[in-house]
XYZ file of C-alpha atoms in Angstrom:
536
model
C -3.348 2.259 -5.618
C -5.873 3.716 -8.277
C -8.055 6.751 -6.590
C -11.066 7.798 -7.745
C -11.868 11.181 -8.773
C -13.794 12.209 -5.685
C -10.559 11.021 -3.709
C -8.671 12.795 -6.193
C -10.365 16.367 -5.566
C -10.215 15.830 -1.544
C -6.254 15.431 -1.508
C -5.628 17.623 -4.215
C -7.644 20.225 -2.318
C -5.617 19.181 1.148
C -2.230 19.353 -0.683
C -2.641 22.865 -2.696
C -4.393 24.475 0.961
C -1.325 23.956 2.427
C 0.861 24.898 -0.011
C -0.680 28.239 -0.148
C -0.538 28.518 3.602
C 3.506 27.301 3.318
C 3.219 24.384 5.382
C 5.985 21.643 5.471
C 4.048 18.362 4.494
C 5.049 16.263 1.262
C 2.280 15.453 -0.770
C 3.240 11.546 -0.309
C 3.169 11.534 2.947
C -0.475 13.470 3.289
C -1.968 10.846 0.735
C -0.572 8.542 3.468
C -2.445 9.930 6.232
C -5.679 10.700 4.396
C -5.811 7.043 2.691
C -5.533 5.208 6.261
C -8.847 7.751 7.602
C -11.694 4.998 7.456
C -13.809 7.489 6.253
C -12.100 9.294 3.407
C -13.110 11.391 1.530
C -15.093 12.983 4.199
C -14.914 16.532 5.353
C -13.944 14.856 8.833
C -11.141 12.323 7.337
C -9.563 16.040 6.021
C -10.175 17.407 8.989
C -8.843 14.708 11.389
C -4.958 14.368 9.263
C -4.806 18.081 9.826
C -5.454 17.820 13.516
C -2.179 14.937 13.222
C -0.279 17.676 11.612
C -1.212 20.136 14.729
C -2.720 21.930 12.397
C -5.481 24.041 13.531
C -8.538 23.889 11.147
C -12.446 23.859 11.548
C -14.784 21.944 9.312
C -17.926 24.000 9.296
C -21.411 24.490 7.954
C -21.835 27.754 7.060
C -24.698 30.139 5.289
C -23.713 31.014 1.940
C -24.180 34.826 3.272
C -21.200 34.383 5.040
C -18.508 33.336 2.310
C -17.256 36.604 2.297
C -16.121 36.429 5.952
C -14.348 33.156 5.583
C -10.363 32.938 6.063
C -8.979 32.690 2.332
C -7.692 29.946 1.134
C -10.058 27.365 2.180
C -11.756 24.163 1.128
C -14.895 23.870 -0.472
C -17.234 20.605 -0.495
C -19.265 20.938 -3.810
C -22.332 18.758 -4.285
C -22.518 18.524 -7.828
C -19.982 15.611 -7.391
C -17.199 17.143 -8.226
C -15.953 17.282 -4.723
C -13.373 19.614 -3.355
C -12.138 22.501 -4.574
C -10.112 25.408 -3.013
C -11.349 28.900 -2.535
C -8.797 31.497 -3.827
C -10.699 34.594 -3.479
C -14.159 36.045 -3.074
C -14.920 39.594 -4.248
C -18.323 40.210 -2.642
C -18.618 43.678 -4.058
C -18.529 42.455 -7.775
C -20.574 39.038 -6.741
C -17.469 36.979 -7.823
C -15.621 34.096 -6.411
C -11.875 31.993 -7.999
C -11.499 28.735 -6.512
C -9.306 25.872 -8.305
C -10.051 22.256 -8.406
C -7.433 19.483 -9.198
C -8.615 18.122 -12.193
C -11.294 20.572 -13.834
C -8.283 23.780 -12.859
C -8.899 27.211 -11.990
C -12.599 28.724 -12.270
C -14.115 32.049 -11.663
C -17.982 32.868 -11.676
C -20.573 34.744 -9.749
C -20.934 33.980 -5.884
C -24.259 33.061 -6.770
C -23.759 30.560 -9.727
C -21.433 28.814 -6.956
C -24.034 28.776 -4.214
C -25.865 26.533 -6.613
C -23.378 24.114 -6.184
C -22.569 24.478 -2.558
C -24.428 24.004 0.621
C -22.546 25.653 2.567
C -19.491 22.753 3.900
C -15.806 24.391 4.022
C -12.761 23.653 5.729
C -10.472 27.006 6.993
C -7.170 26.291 8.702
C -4.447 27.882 10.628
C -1.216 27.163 11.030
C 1.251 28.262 13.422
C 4.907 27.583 13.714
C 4.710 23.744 14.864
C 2.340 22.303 12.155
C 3.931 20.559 9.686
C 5.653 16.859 8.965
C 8.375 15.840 11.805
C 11.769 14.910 9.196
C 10.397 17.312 6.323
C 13.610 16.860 4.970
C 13.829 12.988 4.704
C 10.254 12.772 3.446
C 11.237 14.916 0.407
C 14.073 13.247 -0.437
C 12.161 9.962 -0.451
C 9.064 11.528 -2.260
C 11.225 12.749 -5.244
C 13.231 9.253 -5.237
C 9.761 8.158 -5.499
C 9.127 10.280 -8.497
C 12.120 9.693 -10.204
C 11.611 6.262 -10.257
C 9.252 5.528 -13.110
C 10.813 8.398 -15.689
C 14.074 5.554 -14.480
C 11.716 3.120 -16.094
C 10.300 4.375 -18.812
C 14.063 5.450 -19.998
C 15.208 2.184 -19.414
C 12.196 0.634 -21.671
C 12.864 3.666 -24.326
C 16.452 2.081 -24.316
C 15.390 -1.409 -24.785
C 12.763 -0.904 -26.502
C 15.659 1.398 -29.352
C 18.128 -1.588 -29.137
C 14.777 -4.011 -30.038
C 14.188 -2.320 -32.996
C 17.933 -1.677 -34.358
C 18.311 -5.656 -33.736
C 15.255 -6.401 -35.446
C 15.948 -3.532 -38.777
C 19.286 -5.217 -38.843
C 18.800 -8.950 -38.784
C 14.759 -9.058 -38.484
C 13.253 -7.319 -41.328
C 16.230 -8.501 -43.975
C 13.667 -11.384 -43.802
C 11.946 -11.170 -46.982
C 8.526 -12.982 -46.372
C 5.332 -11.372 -45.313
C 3.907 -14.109 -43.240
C 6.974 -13.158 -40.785
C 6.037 -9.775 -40.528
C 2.582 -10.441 -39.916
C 2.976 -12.966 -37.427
C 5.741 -10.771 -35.952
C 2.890 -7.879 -35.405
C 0.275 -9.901 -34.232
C 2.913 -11.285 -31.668
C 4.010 -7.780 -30.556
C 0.209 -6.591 -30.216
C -0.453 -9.583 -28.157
C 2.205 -8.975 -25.938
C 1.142 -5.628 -25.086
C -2.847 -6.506 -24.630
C -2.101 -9.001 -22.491
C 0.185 -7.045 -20.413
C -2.804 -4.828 -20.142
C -4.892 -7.564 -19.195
C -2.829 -8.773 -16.435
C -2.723 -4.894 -14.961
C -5.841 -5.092 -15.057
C -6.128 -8.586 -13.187
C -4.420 -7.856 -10.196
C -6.614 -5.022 -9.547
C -9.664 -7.421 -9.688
C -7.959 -10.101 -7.475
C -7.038 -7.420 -5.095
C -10.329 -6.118 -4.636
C -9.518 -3.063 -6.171
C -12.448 -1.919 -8.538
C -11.646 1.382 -9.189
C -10.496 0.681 -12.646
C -13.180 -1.340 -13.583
C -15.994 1.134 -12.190
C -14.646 3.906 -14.764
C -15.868 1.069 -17.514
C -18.256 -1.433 -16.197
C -18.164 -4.273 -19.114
C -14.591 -4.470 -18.045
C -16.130 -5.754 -14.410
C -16.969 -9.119 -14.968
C -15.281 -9.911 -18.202
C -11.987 -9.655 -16.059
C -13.081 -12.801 -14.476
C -12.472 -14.464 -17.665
C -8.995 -13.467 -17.158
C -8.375 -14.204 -13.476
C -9.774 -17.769 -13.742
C -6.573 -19.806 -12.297
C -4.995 -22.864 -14.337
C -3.656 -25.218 -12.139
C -4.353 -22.591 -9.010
C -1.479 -20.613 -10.263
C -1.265 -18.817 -13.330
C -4.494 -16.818 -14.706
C -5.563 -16.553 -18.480
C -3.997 -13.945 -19.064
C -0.543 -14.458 -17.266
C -1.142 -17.423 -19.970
C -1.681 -15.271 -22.573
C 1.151 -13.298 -21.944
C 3.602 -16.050 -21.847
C 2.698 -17.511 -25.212
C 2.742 -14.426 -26.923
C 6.207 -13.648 -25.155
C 7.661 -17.442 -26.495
C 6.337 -16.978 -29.754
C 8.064 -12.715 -30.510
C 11.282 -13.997 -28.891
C 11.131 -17.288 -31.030
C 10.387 -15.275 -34.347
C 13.421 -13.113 -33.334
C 15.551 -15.924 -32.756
C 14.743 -17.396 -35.767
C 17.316 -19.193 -37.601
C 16.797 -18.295 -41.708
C 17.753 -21.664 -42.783
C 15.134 -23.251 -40.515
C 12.253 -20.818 -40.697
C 9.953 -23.414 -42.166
C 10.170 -25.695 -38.851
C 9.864 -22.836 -37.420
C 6.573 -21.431 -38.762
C 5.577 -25.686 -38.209
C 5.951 -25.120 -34.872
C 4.138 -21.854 -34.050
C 1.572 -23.482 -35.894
C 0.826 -26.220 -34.158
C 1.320 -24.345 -31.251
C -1.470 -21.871 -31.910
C -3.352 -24.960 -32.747
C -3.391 -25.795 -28.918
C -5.386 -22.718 -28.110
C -8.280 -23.304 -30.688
C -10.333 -24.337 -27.514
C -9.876 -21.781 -25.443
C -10.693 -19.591 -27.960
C -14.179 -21.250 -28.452
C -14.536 -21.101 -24.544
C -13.764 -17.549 -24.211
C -16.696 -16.823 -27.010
C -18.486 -18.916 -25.594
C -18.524 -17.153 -21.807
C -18.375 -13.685 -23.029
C -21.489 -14.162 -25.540
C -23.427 -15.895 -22.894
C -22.623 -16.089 -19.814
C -21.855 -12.519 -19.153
C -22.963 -10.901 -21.921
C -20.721 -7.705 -21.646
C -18.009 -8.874 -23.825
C -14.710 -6.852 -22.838
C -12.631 -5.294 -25.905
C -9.227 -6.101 -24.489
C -10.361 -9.856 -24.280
C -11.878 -10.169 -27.955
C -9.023 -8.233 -29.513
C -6.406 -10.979 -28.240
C -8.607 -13.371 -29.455
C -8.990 -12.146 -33.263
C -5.141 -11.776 -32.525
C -5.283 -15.842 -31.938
C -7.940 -16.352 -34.882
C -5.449 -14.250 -37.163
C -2.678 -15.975 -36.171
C -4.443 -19.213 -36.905
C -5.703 -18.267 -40.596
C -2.035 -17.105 -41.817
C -0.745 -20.189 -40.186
C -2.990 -22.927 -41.632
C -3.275 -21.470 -44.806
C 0.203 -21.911 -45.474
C 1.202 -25.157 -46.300
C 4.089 -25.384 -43.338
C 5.255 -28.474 -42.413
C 8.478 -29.817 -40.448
C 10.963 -31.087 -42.694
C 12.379 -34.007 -41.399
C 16.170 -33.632 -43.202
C 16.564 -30.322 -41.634
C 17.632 -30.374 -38.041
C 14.624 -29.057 -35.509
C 15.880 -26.970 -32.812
C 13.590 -28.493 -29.913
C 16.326 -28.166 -27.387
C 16.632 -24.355 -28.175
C 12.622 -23.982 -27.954
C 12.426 -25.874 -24.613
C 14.515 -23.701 -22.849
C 13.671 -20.664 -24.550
C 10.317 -21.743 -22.916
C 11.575 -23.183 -19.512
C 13.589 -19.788 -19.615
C 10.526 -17.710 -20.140
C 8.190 -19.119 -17.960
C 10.766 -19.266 -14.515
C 11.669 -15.541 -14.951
C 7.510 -14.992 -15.053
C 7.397 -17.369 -11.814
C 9.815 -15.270 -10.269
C 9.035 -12.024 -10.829
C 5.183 -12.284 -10.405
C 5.515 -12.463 -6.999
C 6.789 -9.289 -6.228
C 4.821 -7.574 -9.571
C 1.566 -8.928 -7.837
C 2.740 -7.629 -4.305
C 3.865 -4.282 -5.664
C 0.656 -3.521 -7.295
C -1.748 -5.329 -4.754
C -0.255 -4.699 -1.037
C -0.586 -0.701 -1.255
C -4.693 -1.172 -1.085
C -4.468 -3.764 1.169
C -2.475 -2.001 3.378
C -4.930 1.279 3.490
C -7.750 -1.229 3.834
C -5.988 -2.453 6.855
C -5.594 0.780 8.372
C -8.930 1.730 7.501
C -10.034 -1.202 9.509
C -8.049 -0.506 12.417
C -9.584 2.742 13.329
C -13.054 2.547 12.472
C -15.431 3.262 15.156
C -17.279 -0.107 14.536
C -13.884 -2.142 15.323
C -12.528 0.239 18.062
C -15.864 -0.073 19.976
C -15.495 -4.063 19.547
C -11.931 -3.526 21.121
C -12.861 -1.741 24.207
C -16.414 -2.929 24.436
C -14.689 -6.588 25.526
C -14.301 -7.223 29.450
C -11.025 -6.642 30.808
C -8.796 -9.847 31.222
C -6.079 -7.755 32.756
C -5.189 -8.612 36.350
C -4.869 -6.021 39.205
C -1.267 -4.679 39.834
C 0.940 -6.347 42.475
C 2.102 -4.554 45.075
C 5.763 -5.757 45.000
C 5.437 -4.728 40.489
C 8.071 -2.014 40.117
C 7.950 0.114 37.048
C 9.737 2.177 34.471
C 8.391 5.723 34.088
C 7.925 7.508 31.147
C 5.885 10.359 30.142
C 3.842 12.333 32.279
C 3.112 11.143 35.884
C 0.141 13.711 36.079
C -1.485 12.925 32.516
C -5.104 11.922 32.732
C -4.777 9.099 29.929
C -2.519 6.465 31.478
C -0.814 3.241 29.195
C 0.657 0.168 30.588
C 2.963 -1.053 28.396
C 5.059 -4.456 29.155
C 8.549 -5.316 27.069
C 11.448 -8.142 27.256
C 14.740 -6.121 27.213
C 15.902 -9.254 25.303
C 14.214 -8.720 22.426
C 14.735 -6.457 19.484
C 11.026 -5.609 19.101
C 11.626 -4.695 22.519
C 13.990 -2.218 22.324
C 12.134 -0.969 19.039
C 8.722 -0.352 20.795
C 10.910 1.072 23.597
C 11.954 4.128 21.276
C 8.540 4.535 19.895
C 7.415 5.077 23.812
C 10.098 7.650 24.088
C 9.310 9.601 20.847
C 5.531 9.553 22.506
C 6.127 10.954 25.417
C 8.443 13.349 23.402
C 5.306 14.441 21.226
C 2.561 14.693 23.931
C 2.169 14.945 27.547
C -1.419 13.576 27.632
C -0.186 10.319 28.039
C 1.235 8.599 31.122
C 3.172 5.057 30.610
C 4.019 2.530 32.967
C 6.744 -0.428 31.293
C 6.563 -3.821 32.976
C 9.786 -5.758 32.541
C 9.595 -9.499 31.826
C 12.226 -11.714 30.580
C 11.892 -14.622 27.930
C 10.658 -17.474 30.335
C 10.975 -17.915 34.316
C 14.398 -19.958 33.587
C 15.911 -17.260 31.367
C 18.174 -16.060 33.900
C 20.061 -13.758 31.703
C 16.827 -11.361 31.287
C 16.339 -11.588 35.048
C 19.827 -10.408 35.790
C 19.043 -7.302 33.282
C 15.502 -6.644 34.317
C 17.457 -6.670 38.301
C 19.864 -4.304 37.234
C 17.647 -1.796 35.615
C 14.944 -1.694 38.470
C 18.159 -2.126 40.860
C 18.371 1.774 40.160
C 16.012 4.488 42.055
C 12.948 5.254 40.146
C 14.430 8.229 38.500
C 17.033 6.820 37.348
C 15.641 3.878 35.877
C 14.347 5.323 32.302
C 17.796 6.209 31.889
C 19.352 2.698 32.589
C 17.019 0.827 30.697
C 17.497 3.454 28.031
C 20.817 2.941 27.757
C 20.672 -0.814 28.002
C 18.644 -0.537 24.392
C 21.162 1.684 23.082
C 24.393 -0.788 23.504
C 22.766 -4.307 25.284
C 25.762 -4.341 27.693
C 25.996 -3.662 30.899
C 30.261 -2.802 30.898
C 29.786 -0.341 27.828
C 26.079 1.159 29.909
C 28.984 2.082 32.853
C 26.287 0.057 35.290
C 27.829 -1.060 38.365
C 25.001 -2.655 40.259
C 25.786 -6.420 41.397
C 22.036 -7.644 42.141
C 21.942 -11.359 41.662
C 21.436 -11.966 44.745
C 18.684 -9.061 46.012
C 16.068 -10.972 47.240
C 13.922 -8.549 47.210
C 14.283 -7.573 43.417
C 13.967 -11.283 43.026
C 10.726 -11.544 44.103
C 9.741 -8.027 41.990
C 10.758 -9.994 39.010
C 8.490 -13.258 40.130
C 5.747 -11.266 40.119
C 6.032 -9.751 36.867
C 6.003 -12.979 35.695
C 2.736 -14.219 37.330
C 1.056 -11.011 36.117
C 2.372 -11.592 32.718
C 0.920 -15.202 32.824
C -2.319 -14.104 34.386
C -2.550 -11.330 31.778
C -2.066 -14.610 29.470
C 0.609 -12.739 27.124
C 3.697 -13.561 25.316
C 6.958 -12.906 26.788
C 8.919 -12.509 23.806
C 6.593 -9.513 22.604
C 5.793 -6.419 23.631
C 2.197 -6.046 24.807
C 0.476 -2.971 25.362
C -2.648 -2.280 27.391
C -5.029 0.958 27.406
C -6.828 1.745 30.302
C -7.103 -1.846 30.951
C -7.631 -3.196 27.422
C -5.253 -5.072 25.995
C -4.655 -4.100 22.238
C -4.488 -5.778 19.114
C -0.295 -6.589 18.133
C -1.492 -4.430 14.743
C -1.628 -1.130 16.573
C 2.103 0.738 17.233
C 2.532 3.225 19.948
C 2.778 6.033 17.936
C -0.800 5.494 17.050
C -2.278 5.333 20.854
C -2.788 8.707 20.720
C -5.473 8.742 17.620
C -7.004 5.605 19.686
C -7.345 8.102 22.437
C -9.354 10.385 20.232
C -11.119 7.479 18.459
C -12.475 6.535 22.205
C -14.428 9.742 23.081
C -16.775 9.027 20.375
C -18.191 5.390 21.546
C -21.248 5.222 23.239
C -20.745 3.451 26.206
């Protein structure tokens, strides 16, 4: 996911403020946190993935008389638009002030040549022995896997790309005959813009326009190259497989038969003659903001054309044509493009989709909508028994019902425990239901767990997740035939059908609201927060 430079300068800032303060928080998984606030880049956004950290920090207005009294480092909000910067020292006596942004670097200047720039927003922190990233470690090791990863690439292409050009100085360029080596570039320069152009592409399909805002004519000529064929494959996807088909045909080329070959290409540029004359066509007049990426490949296809047809190339009929070898060069071609762009267009598209998503989920607008419905969830029975977790006094309470059946089950289970493990503002109550009223199985487990005394009963049920038998658990209850526990487990089931949920998944209500399946447990607590600020 592309930031912009405003996004840029407000985790830069973050990051380098708590590097100078020696806090434990990987760089990846800060630009985690701050890209799911809904309103990053804000002073509040910073402010608010510090507070998840248990970081203490206050976002402040201040008067510019007062920068000398500020805890240093902290973070600046500049309104010049270059955004954030971090505050490294201010000398009052000799009117001068270092701060460092993330792209511009360090700066120093008079106090009051900054004021000009500043109105007086800055962020100062303090950390204490518990702020920081819970599995420091394991984050680290995945955020320089991460960064290894594309210098793993880039070697890999360096070696390709070596053995490419060894094959082609050895059995390539013996090929005496210019109109080889010209097609050859023109092929390799295709290749490459319309890789560009398909980059490029999957931004604008995701809805990602924060390449295209850096140049603007690149906005809607990009449409040219994301109009589908077929409903599938784009122009430039297109594009990129002929230009692909016609390099590794030229480098297959067979010297004997290099007329037919040069026949065929030929013809086969002949075929794009009126898309050509389209794509003039829409970027002269219809959107009138022609993109240089999109005419360079076509002067690539007008160049190819002139060399082409002004040769005389025709197939010879004595000399065998390799058709078979073209088809499934081209079958060959075109299923490993099928298969990969899948996962290429995922890869590139699902990051911003999944920040929008998160974005979405705790924005004031939808998590007023969510509590602002009427609650659907019926009143307690007094035969329910419960599992206990958390703490019993905690003034925020969460009712949370599971199968012990199910594997999602057992996962929300542990996210419950590492909850009550992180906070004890937060109460939680588990209802146990099994997969249907006929799945006797479940019933027999949900029997034996709340067979136990209500102390006990976290433990049981915890260690019925942890090996799903009862022999390897050491239980020893025998309650098949409790009626009373029998009748605790019918009415779990009639609240569970008047609360008109699933069985099979784990539901979980706050304060009476039942939530969205997109919100985890270990995000309750920022719902919590999110709830003090809606007007009621």
């Amino acid at each position: 996911m592309i930031l912009s430079k405003y996004e840029i300068s407000a985790l830069g800032a973050v990051n380098r403020l708590l590097d100078l303060k020696n806090v434990r928080i990987t760089g990846l998984h800060l630009k985690n946190k701050l890209l799911q606030e809904p309103t990053f880049p804000s002073l509040l956004s910073l402010s608010n993935v510090l507070t998840d950290f248990t970081i203490f920090n206050a976002p402040l207005i201040i008067n510019p008389k007062q920068l000398g009294k500020i805890p240093i480092p902290a973070v600046a909000h500049l309104e010049n638009g270059m955004g954030y910067v971090v505050i490294n020292k201010v000398d009052v006596e000799n009117n001068l002030i270092e701060w460092h942004h993330e792209q511009a670097g360090a700066c120093r200047e008079t106090i009051s040549e900054f004021c000009q720039k500043w109105q007086g927003a800055i962020m100062v922190v303090k950390p204490d022995e518990k702020a920081g990233e819970d599995y420091y470690e394991t984050s680290r090791i995945t955020e320089k896997s991460n960064k290894l990863r594309l210098p793993f690439i880039y070697a890999s292409l360096a070696f390709l790309i070596g053995y490419f050009v060894v094959y082609i100085s050895t059995n390539v360029l013996s090929i005496q005959s210019e109109l080889f080596r010209s097609i050859l570039s023109i092929k390799i320069i295709g290749v490459i813009l319309c890789a560009i152009l398909t980059r490029l592409s999957i931004n604008a399909l995701d809805g990602n326009s924060k390449i295209t805002d850096v140049k603007s004519k690149l906005q809607n000529s990009l449409n040219l190259s994301t109009r589908k064929i077929l409903g599938f494959l784009n122009w430039s996807e297109i594009g990129l497989i002929y230009f692909v088909f016609g390099l590794s045909t030229l480098l297959l080329l067979d010297t004997e038969n290099h007329s037919n070959i040069y026949a065929f290409l030929k013809w086969l540029n002949f075929t794009t003659v009126l898309y050509v004359l389209w794509a003039i066509y829409y970027q002269r007049f219809v959107i009138r903001k022609p993109c240089l990426l999109c005419i360079a490949s076509v002067v690539l296809l007008l160049g190819e054309f002139y060399l082409l047809f002004a040769a005389p190339l025709l197939i010879e009929k004595n000399n065998h044509f390799p058709y078979n070898h073209l088809l499934t060069n081209f079958l060959l071609i075109l299923t490993l493009w099928v298969f990969i762009r899948k996962y290429l267009f995922n890869s590139m598209s699902n990051e911003s989709t999944y920040y929008a998503l998160q974005k979405l989920k705790f924005s004031i607008d939808y998590v007023q909508t969510i509590f602002s419905k009427s609650s659907t969830t019926p009143p307690i029975f007094d035969k329910m028994q419960f599992v206990e977790v958390g703490n019993p006094d905690a003034a925020n309470t969460l009712l949370v019902v599971l199968n012990p059946s199910s594997a999602l089950g057992a996962i929300r289970f542990k996210e419950l425990i590492s909850l009550s493990a992180s906070t004890q503002q937060i109460s939680s109550k588990i209802i146990l239901v099994p997969d249907s009223p006929n799945d006797f199985i479940g019933i027999n487990i949900i029997k034996n767990i709340l067979g136990y005394p209500t102390n006990q009963r976290l433990a049981a049920l915890t260690a019925w997740f942890e090996w799903t038998d009862f022999n390897k658990c050491g239980f020893s209850v025998q309650v098949e035939e409790n009626d009373v526990l029998t009748d605790v487990v019918e009415e779990h089931i009639d609240w569970a059908n008047l609360a008109r949920i699933p069985f099979t998944t784990p539901s979980i209500f706050l304060e009476d609201t039942l939530l969205p399946a997109i919100y985890a447990i270990k995000e309750i607590p920022k719902l919590f927060y999110l709830r003090r600020f809606i007007v009621e």
